[in-house]
Short mmCIF file of C-alpha atoms in Angstrom, two decimals:
data_model
loop_
_atom_site.label_atom_id
_atom_site.label_comp_id
_atom_site.label_asym_id
_atom_site.label_seq_id
_atom_site.Cartn_x
_atom_site.Cartn_y
_atom_site.Cartn_z
CA MET A 1 -1.37 -13.64 38.41
CA ASN A 2 0.10 -13.94 34.88
CA ASP A 3 -1.82 -16.38 32.79
CA LEU A 4 0.60 -18.31 30.58
CA VAL A 5 -0.62 -19.48 27.13
CA GLN A 6 0.88 -21.57 24.18
CA LEU A 7 0.55 -20.08 20.76
CA THR A 8 0.11 -21.79 17.37
CA VAL A 9 0.62 -20.85 13.86
CA ASP A 10 -1.60 -22.01 11.00
CA GLU A 11 1.15 -22.59 8.37
CA ASP A 12 -1.27 -22.53 5.56
CA ARG A 13 -2.23 -18.97 6.34
CA CYS A 14 1.18 -17.71 7.33
CA ILE A 15 2.30 -15.29 4.47
CA GLY A 16 5.42 -14.47 6.17
CA VAL A 17 4.79 -10.89 7.17
CA GLY A 18 6.96 -11.12 10.14
CA GLN A 19 4.88 -8.80 12.66
CA CYS A 20 4.65 -11.74 15.16
CA GLU A 21 8.58 -11.92 15.04
CA LEU A 22 8.76 -8.13 15.42
CA LEU A 23 6.56 -8.23 18.46
CA GLU A 24 7.68 -11.22 20.33
CA PRO A 25 11.07 -12.28 18.97
CA GLU A 26 11.57 -14.84 21.84
CA VAL A 27 8.33 -16.74 20.69
CA PHE A 28 8.32 -16.51 16.81
CA CYS A 29 10.90 -17.23 14.32
CA LEU A 30 10.45 -16.90 10.58
CA SER A 31 12.09 -19.75 8.92
CA ASP A 32 14.88 -18.83 6.64
CA GLU A 33 13.99 -21.39 4.31
CA ASP A 34 10.43 -20.87 3.59
CA THR A 35 9.63 -17.60 5.44
CA ILE A 36 6.92 -19.33 7.43
CA SER A 37 6.68 -18.09 11.07
CA ARG A 38 7.08 -21.05 13.73
CA VAL A 39 6.59 -20.98 17.47
CA VAL A 40 9.85 -21.65 19.29
CA ASP A 41 9.70 -24.92 21.33
CA GLY A 42 8.22 -24.49 24.56
CA ALA A 43 7.61 -20.76 24.35
CA VAL A 44 4.77 -19.19 26.37
CA LEU A 45 3.35 -15.78 26.76
CA ASP A 46 1.31 -14.14 29.25
CA ARG A 47 -2.39 -13.81 27.83
CA ALA A 48 -2.48 -9.97 27.23
CA ARG A 49 0.84 -10.11 25.13
CA ALA A 50 -0.39 -13.37 23.51
CA LEU A 51 -3.85 -11.82 22.49
CA ALA A 52 -1.83 -8.62 21.13
CA VAL A 53 0.15 -10.82 18.78
CA VAL A 54 -3.02 -12.76 17.69
CA GLU A 55 -4.73 -9.41 16.97
CA GLY A 56 -1.37 -8.07 15.32
CA CYS A 57 -1.15 -10.95 12.66
CA PRO A 58 -2.61 -9.30 9.74
CA ASN A 59 -3.76 -12.71 8.14
CA MET A 60 -5.02 -14.13 11.40
CA ALA A 61 -2.79 -17.13 11.26
CA ILE A 62 -2.01 -17.07 14.97
CA SER A 63 -4.19 -18.62 17.77
CA VAL A 64 -3.87 -19.50 21.43
CA LYS A 65 -3.53 -23.23 21.91
CA ALA A 66 -6.53 -24.53 23.60
CA MET B 1 -33.64 -3.61 -6.61
CA ASP B 2 -33.79 -0.60 -4.38
CA ARG B 3 -30.23 0.50 -3.42
CA ARG B 4 -29.46 3.21 -1.15
CA ALA B 5 -27.78 5.72 -3.60
CA SER B 6 -24.40 7.40 -2.62
CA PRO B 7 -24.83 10.87 -1.05
CA ALA B 8 -21.56 11.97 -2.61
CA ASP B 9 -19.28 11.58 -5.69
CA ILE B 10 -16.17 9.69 -4.55
CA ALA B 11 -15.08 7.87 -7.85
CA THR B 12 -14.81 10.76 -10.37
CA SER B 13 -10.96 11.26 -10.52
CA SER B 14 -11.18 15.08 -10.98
CA VAL B 15 -12.96 15.35 -7.57
CA TYR B 16 -9.43 14.44 -6.24
CA LEU B 17 -7.86 17.65 -7.64
CA ASP B 18 -9.15 19.32 -4.40
CA GLY B 19 -7.90 16.45 -2.40
CA ILE B 20 -9.84 13.69 -0.63
CA PRO B 21 -13.47 14.46 -0.50
CA HIS B 22 -13.57 14.05 3.29
CA GLU B 23 -17.18 15.68 3.66
CA GLY B 24 -18.50 13.10 1.02
CA PHE B 25 -16.73 10.10 2.81
CA THR B 26 -18.37 11.24 6.10
CA ALA B 27 -21.70 11.41 4.55
CA ILE B 28 -21.21 8.07 3.30
CA ARG B 29 -19.81 6.61 6.57
CA GLU B 30 -22.86 8.20 8.38
CA THR B 31 -25.51 6.61 6.18
CA GLU B 32 -27.03 3.28 7.51
CA GLY B 33 -25.75 0.34 5.45
CA LEU B 34 -23.88 0.48 2.50
CA VAL B 35 -24.46 2.95 -0.49
CA TRP B 36 -24.24 1.99 -4.10
CA HIS B 37 -22.14 4.35 -6.09
CA PRO B 38 -22.44 4.68 -9.79
CA TYR B 39 -19.07 4.19 -11.75
CA GLY B 40 -18.16 4.49 -15.40
CA PRO B 41 -18.25 7.28 -18.25
CA ILE B 42 -21.12 9.66 -17.32
CA GLY B 43 -23.90 9.55 -19.60
CA ASP B 44 -23.23 6.16 -21.39
CA GLY B 45 -26.19 4.77 -19.44
CA ASN B 46 -24.13 1.92 -17.83
CA GLY B 47 -22.76 3.85 -14.67
CA GLU B 48 -25.46 2.79 -12.58
CA ARG B 49 -24.93 -1.01 -13.58
CA ASN B 50 -21.04 -0.78 -13.28
CA GLY B 51 -21.26 0.75 -10.19
CA PHE B 52 -20.01 -0.61 -6.45
CA TRP B 53 -21.00 -0.84 -2.92
CA ALA B 54 -18.85 1.97 -1.07
CA VAL B 55 -17.43 0.52 2.15
CA ALA B 56 -16.41 3.58 4.35
CA ARG B 57 -16.81 2.60 8.00
CA HIS B 58 -13.51 1.00 9.74
CA ALA B 59 -15.20 -1.90 10.89
CA ASP B 60 -16.69 -2.74 7.60
CA VAL B 61 -13.47 -2.44 5.68
CA ARG B 62 -11.96 -4.75 8.30
CA GLU B 63 -14.79 -7.30 7.58
CA VAL B 64 -14.35 -7.23 3.75
CA SER B 65 -10.51 -7.33 4.09
CA ARG B 66 -10.49 -10.13 6.19
CA ASN B 67 -12.91 -12.46 4.32
CA PRO B 68 -11.15 -13.21 1.08
CA GLU B 69 -13.36 -16.32 0.47
CA VAL B 70 -16.37 -14.01 0.11
CA PHE B 71 -14.80 -10.95 -1.02
CA SER B 72 -12.57 -12.14 -3.78
CA SER B 73 -9.47 -10.29 -5.34
CA ALA B 74 -9.54 -12.65 -8.44
CA VAL B 75 -12.69 -12.80 -9.44
CA GLY B 76 -12.75 -9.26 -10.82
CA HIS B 77 -9.51 -7.30 -10.18
CA THR B 78 -8.60 -4.56 -7.46
CA ASN B 79 -9.34 -1.45 -9.60
CA LEU B 80 -12.63 -0.07 -10.14
CA TRP B 81 -13.28 -0.53 -13.72
CA ASP B 82 -14.42 -3.76 -15.59
CA LEU B 83 -11.97 -6.11 -17.41
CA GLU B 84 -12.69 -8.78 -19.95
CA ALA B 85 -11.58 -12.21 -18.99
CA ASP B 86 -8.38 -12.07 -21.12
CA ALA B 87 -7.30 -8.68 -19.95
CA LEU B 88 -7.92 -9.93 -16.51
CA GLU B 89 -5.52 -12.88 -16.91
CA ALA B 90 -2.95 -10.95 -18.68
CA ARG B 91 -2.72 -8.46 -16.05
CA ARG B 92 -3.02 -10.79 -13.08
CA SER B 93 -0.60 -10.05 -10.39
CA LEU B 94 -0.16 -10.89 -6.69
CA ILE B 95 -2.73 -8.32 -5.81
CA ASP B 96 -5.27 -9.61 -7.89
CA SER B 97 -5.26 -13.29 -6.92
CA ASP B 98 -6.64 -15.43 -4.03
CA ALA B 99 -5.40 -18.40 -2.29
CA PRO B 100 -3.86 -20.68 -3.04
CA ASP B 101 -2.04 -18.77 -6.03
CA HIS B 102 -1.77 -15.72 -3.97
CA THR B 103 0.04 -17.64 -1.01
CA ARG B 104 2.31 -19.18 -3.59
CA LEU B 105 3.23 -15.83 -5.06
CA ARG B 106 3.39 -14.14 -1.64
CA ARG B 107 6.00 -16.53 -0.36
CA VAL B 108 8.20 -15.90 -3.33
CA VAL B 109 8.68 -12.23 -2.25
CA SER B 110 7.71 -12.00 1.58
CA ARG B 111 11.22 -12.65 2.75
CA ALA B 112 12.56 -9.61 1.17
CA PHE B 113 10.25 -7.37 3.19
CA THR B 114 10.18 -8.77 6.87
CA PRO B 115 10.82 -6.39 9.45
CA ARG B 116 14.06 -8.32 10.01
CA ASN B 117 15.32 -8.11 6.64
CA THR B 118 14.10 -4.63 5.94
CA ARG B 119 16.65 -3.37 8.53
CA ASN B 120 19.31 -4.61 6.23
CA TRP B 121 18.36 -1.54 4.04
CA GLU B 122 18.18 0.89 6.73
CA GLY B 123 21.63 2.29 6.50
CA MET B 124 21.27 2.87 2.89
CA ALA B 125 17.98 4.48 3.24
CA ARG B 126 19.50 6.85 6.03
CA GLU B 127 22.37 7.79 3.56
CA ILE B 128 20.06 8.60 0.68
CA ALA B 129 17.73 10.44 2.98
CA ALA B 130 20.52 12.64 4.60
CA GLU B 131 22.04 13.44 1.14
CA LEU B 132 18.53 14.66 -0.23
CA VAL B 133 17.56 16.61 2.83
CA ASP B 134 21.01 18.44 2.96
CA ALA B 135 20.49 19.39 -0.76
CA PHE B 136 16.94 20.44 -0.22
CA VAL B 137 18.10 22.85 2.61
CA ALA B 138 20.98 24.03 0.93
CA GLY B 139 18.77 25.09 -1.96
CA GLY B 140 16.54 26.82 0.40
CA GLY B 141 13.56 24.44 -0.32
CA GLY B 142 11.82 23.92 -3.42
CA ASP B 143 9.53 21.04 -4.85
CA TRP B 144 9.59 18.48 -1.89
CA VAL B 145 8.09 15.84 -4.48
CA ALA B 146 10.80 16.02 -7.14
CA GLN B 147 13.66 16.67 -4.60
CA VAL B 148 13.05 14.25 -1.85
CA ALA B 149 9.93 12.29 -1.57
CA ALA B 150 10.21 10.91 -4.89
CA PRO B 151 13.95 10.00 -5.26
CA LEU B 152 14.12 8.46 -1.70
CA PRO B 153 11.71 5.36 -2.18
CA ILE B 154 12.74 4.81 -5.90
CA ARG B 155 16.14 4.42 -4.94
CA VAL B 156 15.48 2.06 -2.17
CA ILE B 157 13.23 -0.21 -4.05
CA LEU B 158 15.60 -0.24 -7.16
CA ALA B 159 18.68 -1.26 -4.78
CA ILE B 160 16.50 -4.16 -3.33
CA LEU B 161 15.53 -5.34 -6.90
CA GLY B 162 19.03 -4.97 -7.98
CA VAL B 163 18.02 -2.41 -10.87
CA PRO B 164 20.64 0.26 -11.91
CA LEU B 165 20.05 3.52 -9.94
CA GLU B 166 20.63 5.68 -13.11
CA ASP B 167 17.32 4.45 -14.25
CA ALA B 168 15.34 5.98 -11.29
CA ASP B 169 13.95 8.89 -13.20
CA TYR B 170 12.96 6.96 -15.97
CA LEU B 171 11.08 4.38 -13.88
CA VAL B 172 9.46 7.14 -11.87
CA GLU B 173 8.15 8.78 -15.24
CA LEU B 174 6.82 5.33 -16.15
CA THR B 175 5.18 4.66 -12.86
CA ASN B 176 3.57 8.11 -12.98
CA HIS B 177 1.90 7.30 -16.13
CA LEU B 178 0.38 4.41 -14.51
CA VAL B 179 -1.20 6.75 -11.60
CA GLU B 180 -2.54 8.73 -14.57
CA GLY B 181 -4.07 5.56 -16.03
CA THR B 182 -6.42 5.60 -13.00
CA GLY B 183 -7.80 9.01 -14.04
CA ASP B 184 -10.63 9.94 -16.16
CA GLY B 185 -8.93 9.77 -19.74
CA PRO B 186 -5.70 8.51 -21.32
CA SER B 187 -2.70 10.28 -20.62
CA LEU B 188 -0.60 8.93 -23.30
CA PRO B 189 -1.20 7.79 -26.80
CA ASP B 190 -1.80 4.21 -27.22
CA ASP B 191 1.58 3.77 -29.24
CA ALA B 192 3.67 5.49 -26.56
CA TYR B 193 6.88 3.94 -25.73
CA GLY B 194 6.46 1.79 -29.14
CA ASN B 195 3.58 -0.23 -27.52
CA THR B 196 1.50 -2.32 -30.09
CA THR B 197 -0.36 -4.27 -27.22
CA PRO B 198 -3.99 -3.21 -26.95
CA THR B 199 -3.93 -1.06 -23.79
CA ARG B 200 -7.11 -2.86 -22.42
CA LEU B 201 -4.57 -5.79 -21.68
CA LEU B 202 -2.14 -3.55 -20.02
CA PRO B 203 -2.03 -2.89 -16.22
CA PHE B 204 -3.61 0.74 -15.77
CA ASN B 205 -4.60 0.53 -19.42
CA SER B 206 -1.39 2.38 -19.95
CA PRO B 207 1.20 2.04 -22.61
CA ALA B 208 3.78 2.85 -19.89
CA SER B 209 3.02 -0.70 -18.69
CA HIS B 210 4.46 -2.00 -22.00
CA ALA B 211 7.84 -0.02 -21.35
CA LEU B 212 7.78 -1.45 -17.80
CA PHE B 213 7.44 -4.98 -19.21
CA GLU B 214 10.16 -4.26 -21.72
CA TYR B 215 12.39 -3.10 -18.82
CA ALA B 216 11.51 -6.05 -16.81
CA GLU B 217 12.63 -8.41 -19.66
CA ARG B 218 15.83 -6.69 -20.02
CA MET B 219 16.44 -7.16 -16.22
CA ARG B 220 15.45 -10.84 -16.60
CA GLN B 221 18.04 -11.27 -19.41
CA LEU B 222 20.80 -9.33 -17.50
CA ARG B 223 20.13 -11.37 -14.17
CA LEU B 224 19.77 -14.91 -16.04
CA ALA B 225 23.33 -14.33 -17.35
CA ASP B 226 24.60 -12.76 -13.94
CA PRO B 227 22.47 -13.70 -11.04
CA GLY B 228 22.93 -11.62 -7.81
CA ALA B 229 21.63 -11.46 -4.26
CA ASP B 230 19.00 -9.04 -5.60
CA LEU B 231 15.13 -9.59 -5.62
CA VAL B 232 14.83 -9.80 -9.38
CA SER B 233 17.46 -12.78 -9.39
CA GLY B 234 15.24 -14.06 -6.49
CA LEU B 235 12.16 -13.78 -8.65
CA LEU B 236 13.89 -15.76 -11.39
CA GLU B 237 15.05 -18.35 -9.15
CA ALA B 238 12.03 -18.74 -6.94
CA GLU B 239 10.68 -22.28 -7.24
CA ALA B 240 7.04 -21.71 -5.99
CA ASP B 241 5.59 -24.99 -5.35
CA GLY B 242 8.15 -26.88 -7.68
CA GLU B 243 7.20 -24.32 -10.42
CA ARG B 244 9.05 -21.27 -11.69
CA LEU B 245 7.19 -18.07 -11.96
CA SER B 246 5.75 -17.67 -15.62
CA ALA B 247 6.90 -15.07 -17.65
CA ASN B 248 3.66 -13.35 -17.25
CA GLU B 249 3.85 -13.68 -13.53
CA TYR B 250 7.36 -12.40 -13.53
CA ARG B 251 6.85 -9.21 -15.41
CA ASN B 252 3.66 -8.53 -13.34
CA PHE B 253 5.63 -8.91 -10.29
CA PHE B 254 8.29 -6.59 -11.44
CA GLN B 255 5.67 -3.94 -12.36
CA LEU B 256 3.90 -4.19 -9.01
CA LEU B 257 7.14 -3.97 -6.99
CA VAL B 258 8.56 -0.84 -8.92
CA PHE B 259 5.11 0.73 -8.77
CA ALA B 260 4.15 0.20 -5.33
CA GLY B 261 7.91 0.54 -3.88
CA ASN B 262 7.63 4.18 -4.76
CA GLU B 263 4.42 5.77 -5.77
CA THR B 264 2.83 4.90 -2.28
CA THR B 265 5.96 5.58 0.02
CA ARG B 266 6.44 8.90 -1.86
CA THR B 267 2.95 9.79 -1.30
CA ALA B 268 3.12 9.34 2.39
CA MET B 269 6.31 11.57 2.52
CA VAL B 270 4.59 14.24 0.55
CA HIS B 271 1.74 14.43 2.79
CA GLY B 272 3.78 13.90 5.98
CA ALA B 273 5.94 16.80 5.07
CA LEU B 274 2.89 19.18 4.21
CA ALA B 275 1.17 18.05 7.43
CA PHE B 276 4.50 19.08 9.31
CA ALA B 277 4.75 22.35 7.63
CA GLU B 278 0.89 23.11 8.43
CA HIS B 279 1.31 21.99 12.04
CA PRO B 280 4.64 23.39 13.40
CA GLU B 281 3.68 22.56 16.85
CA GLN B 282 3.48 18.71 15.84
CA TRP B 283 6.97 18.94 14.41
CA ALA B 284 8.21 20.68 17.46
CA GLU B 285 6.78 18.17 19.73
CA LEU B 286 8.57 15.24 17.52
CA CYS B 287 11.80 17.18 17.87
CA HIS B 288 11.47 17.77 21.52
CA ASP B 289 10.81 14.25 22.31
CA PRO B 290 12.49 11.95 19.40
CA SER B 291 10.90 8.93 21.23
CA LEU B 292 7.80 9.75 19.41
CA ILE B 293 9.09 8.74 16.08
CA THR B 294 7.31 5.34 15.64
CA ARG B 295 3.84 6.93 16.52
CA ALA B 296 4.63 9.80 14.27
CA VAL B 297 5.26 7.65 11.49
CA ASP B 298 2.24 5.85 11.81
CA GLU B 299 0.29 9.06 11.91
CA VAL B 300 1.94 10.40 8.68
CA ILE B 301 0.89 7.08 7.15
CA ARG B 302 -2.84 7.42 8.40
CA TRP B 303 -2.81 10.91 7.52
CA ALA B 304 -1.66 10.37 3.90
CA THR B 305 -3.56 6.99 3.16
CA PRO B 306 -1.61 6.87 0.04
CA VAL B 307 -3.82 4.26 -1.49
CA LEU B 308 -7.34 5.40 -1.28
CA HIS B 309 -9.18 2.15 -2.04
CA MET B 310 -8.84 -1.38 -3.13
CA ARG B 311 -11.98 -3.12 -4.71
CA ARG B 312 -13.05 -6.78 -4.13
CA THR B 313 -15.85 -8.73 -5.82
CA ALA B 314 -18.46 -10.67 -4.10
CA SER B 315 -17.84 -14.24 -4.98
CA CYS B 316 -21.17 -15.31 -3.58
CA ASP B 317 -24.55 -13.67 -2.46
CA THR B 318 -23.68 -12.32 0.97
CA GLU B 319 -24.61 -9.30 3.46
CA LEU B 320 -22.63 -6.50 5.06
CA ALA B 321 -23.66 -3.77 7.44
CA GLY B 322 -27.27 -5.24 7.03
CA THR B 323 -27.10 -4.56 3.32
CA SER B 324 -27.59 -7.40 0.77
CA ILE B 325 -25.00 -8.05 -1.59
CA ALA B 326 -25.21 -10.21 -4.83
CA ALA B 327 -22.61 -12.36 -6.18
CA GLY B 328 -20.41 -10.43 -8.88
CA ASP B 329 -21.23 -7.17 -7.11
CA LYS B 330 -18.01 -4.94 -6.74
CA VAL B 331 -17.32 -3.93 -3.03
CA VAL B 332 -14.84 -1.03 -2.48
CA MET B 333 -12.79 -0.42 0.56
CA TRP B 334 -12.46 3.29 0.93
CA TYR B 335 -9.21 3.27 3.18
CA ALA B 336 -9.36 7.21 3.10
CA ALA B 337 -12.84 7.15 4.90
CA ALA B 338 -11.96 4.30 7.22
CA ASN B 339 -8.72 6.17 8.41
CA ARG B 340 -11.07 9.07 9.38
CA ASP B 341 -13.65 7.06 11.15
CA PRO B 342 -14.46 8.99 14.52
CA THR B 343 -15.60 5.71 16.34
CA VAL B 344 -11.98 4.48 15.90
CA PHE B 345 -9.71 7.56 15.99
CA GLU B 346 -10.20 10.12 18.54
CA ASP B 347 -10.59 13.57 16.86
CA PRO B 348 -9.62 11.83 13.32
CA PHE B 349 -9.01 15.07 11.38
CA ARG B 350 -6.47 16.24 13.87
CA PHE B 351 -2.87 15.50 12.85
CA ASP B 352 -1.28 14.19 16.15
CA VAL B 353 2.15 12.72 16.49
CA THR B 354 1.44 11.65 20.01
CA ARG B 355 -1.68 9.35 18.94
CA VAL B 356 -1.42 6.13 20.87
CA GLU B 357 -4.31 4.06 19.36
CA ASN B 358 -3.76 4.29 15.85
CA PRO B 359 -4.97 1.06 14.02
CA HIS B 360 -4.98 2.69 10.52
CA PHE B 361 -5.82 0.86 7.39
CA ALA B 362 -3.30 2.43 5.16
CA PHE B 363 -1.82 -0.81 4.70
CA GLY B 364 -5.03 -2.37 4.05
CA GLY B 365 -7.63 -3.77 6.65
CA GLY B 366 -5.73 -7.13 7.19
CA GLY B 367 -6.05 -10.34 5.55
CA PRO B 368 -3.80 -12.01 2.96
CA HIS B 369 -3.14 -8.73 1.04
CA PHE B 370 -1.85 -6.82 3.96
CA CYS B 371 0.65 -4.41 2.31
CA LEU B 372 3.94 -6.37 1.35
CA GLY B 373 6.12 -3.36 1.88
CA ALA B 374 4.55 -1.97 5.10
CA PHE B 375 7.79 -2.39 7.08
CA LEU B 376 9.70 -1.20 4.37
CA ALA B 377 7.69 2.13 3.91
CA ARG B 378 7.68 2.62 7.88
CA MET B 379 11.41 2.28 7.86
CA GLU B 380 12.00 4.73 4.99
CA ILE B 381 9.56 7.50 6.54
CA GLN B 382 11.22 6.98 9.78
CA VAL B 383 14.79 7.50 8.60
CA LEU B 384 13.70 10.55 6.69
CA LEU B 385 12.06 12.18 9.75
CA GLU B 386 15.06 11.21 11.88
CA GLU B 387 17.54 12.68 9.66
CA MET B 388 15.38 15.98 9.68
CA VAL B 389 15.09 16.17 13.32
CA ALA B 390 18.79 15.56 13.56
CA ARG B 391 19.14 18.55 11.42
CA ASN B 392 16.56 20.53 12.90
CA VAL B 393 14.89 21.08 9.70
CA VAL B 394 11.57 23.20 9.96
CA LEU B 395 9.68 23.25 6.69
CA GLN B 396 7.28 25.75 5.80
CA PRO B 397 4.24 25.88 3.49
CA ARG B 398 4.56 28.07 0.57
CA SER B 399 1.80 27.05 -1.83
CA ALA B 400 -0.97 24.51 -2.01
CA PRO B 401 -0.04 21.03 -3.18
CA VAL B 402 -0.85 20.26 -6.88
CA HIS B 403 -2.95 16.99 -6.43
CA LEU B 404 -3.31 14.31 -9.09
CA ALA B 405 -6.65 13.70 -10.58
CA SER B 406 -6.69 10.01 -9.44
CA ASN B 407 -9.13 8.15 -6.90
CA PHE B 408 -6.77 5.54 -6.36
CA VAL B 409 -3.55 7.19 -5.36
CA HIS B 410 -3.60 10.22 -3.01
CA GLY B 411 -0.95 11.56 -5.09
CA VAL B 412 0.61 14.92 -5.30
CA ALA B 413 2.42 16.01 -8.43
CA SER B 414 4.30 19.02 -6.66
CA LEU B 415 4.73 20.57 -3.42
CA ASP B 416 6.57 23.64 -2.96
CA LEU B 417 7.89 23.95 0.64
CA GLY B 418 10.34 26.53 2.19
CA VAL B 419 12.96 25.93 5.00
CA ALA B 420 13.05 28.15 8.05
CA SER B 421 16.41 29.48 8.66
#
């Protein structure tokens, strides 16, 4: 079964690369003001895709919410 | 202290006249722990002391890259040679800084290079690529570097910066001199371009940096008087943490963007074209199945590895791969070696556009210094290949590439290619 998880972005680490928004445009949105990625309210992903986006962030700014 | 000596010379720039010394890198990768590599003028007695830890395995490059608190970009700088404190400050750019300075500077420019915003430049890049490829084919081939690989990326980065396109050739000339600055000897007299600054205070020790700084200043005056939507105006307007970029930060930024925005992508396009010319079955495969394009782009980038290394400096005593590293030691990540690591890449010396698992480090091994222009470079290489596929252009090798004597950029001065009729 799909195990759905929530993700969180460490705003101090985020350097606005945009890899997350490219991989999961429904979940992540880079702010037009400060180019920091934020998770769309209530967005969830299945665990495999979540781990791919966690690994995909070059600066390790994304983690799965406990 | 006993340090394991490097089994091969990977630092002397002239070694690279024959291409990347892959056999040497393989020997280093296969040596247990890390090896210590001498660096500096041969015979001055300091080569051993000024040496560096050579990091060649994929996992170790990743470790260094992702631990910037231990492996600093700001304690030393990111090139191999040593700098005095005043030179380090004069030359400090985004690339030679750590958080929080790095985060502040990076956020000034990151927006221009996100995947979403990179798409805004795709149509323009495609038009330029089409025009250059058509001219190359019409001429029956020639120097791929001068005719296609150099003009495409410089025109794109200049458009993003808002710099007049008619200055492209001059700026390519200047950044070429910067690459030469990573070679074993000076390529220009110290007073070239009217330079009066001691070259040790200039990026790449090159008087061409003086010319780039002067150019940056002229662009600054122009955009202060007449701001636009371009990136130079953006740099000048940037309020990073409430402070504008200093004059020094601005000119180093400008220099970095012009350099990195053209030398690296050019190099990928050169090695990509050569790889397809030498492996026509790979080109046929891509033409047969254009959906392979994104894999092909990353394979071109892995194959080319335009930037061969970046240096870090240990900020504290630490350990990597079972080897003790002392605070202040240089630690050099050799992307060229990591991208041929057989524990990560199946058959790493095979150019394969169908490669699925391709976690190459041509944009760095992750961490805060991940290549700012990664998506821009991918987009430019993709549109170039797509325009070539659309025209069924088949490149043919005519003579060996003329490599640069640089241990830093995998550069090619010229590459004569033919076109199959």
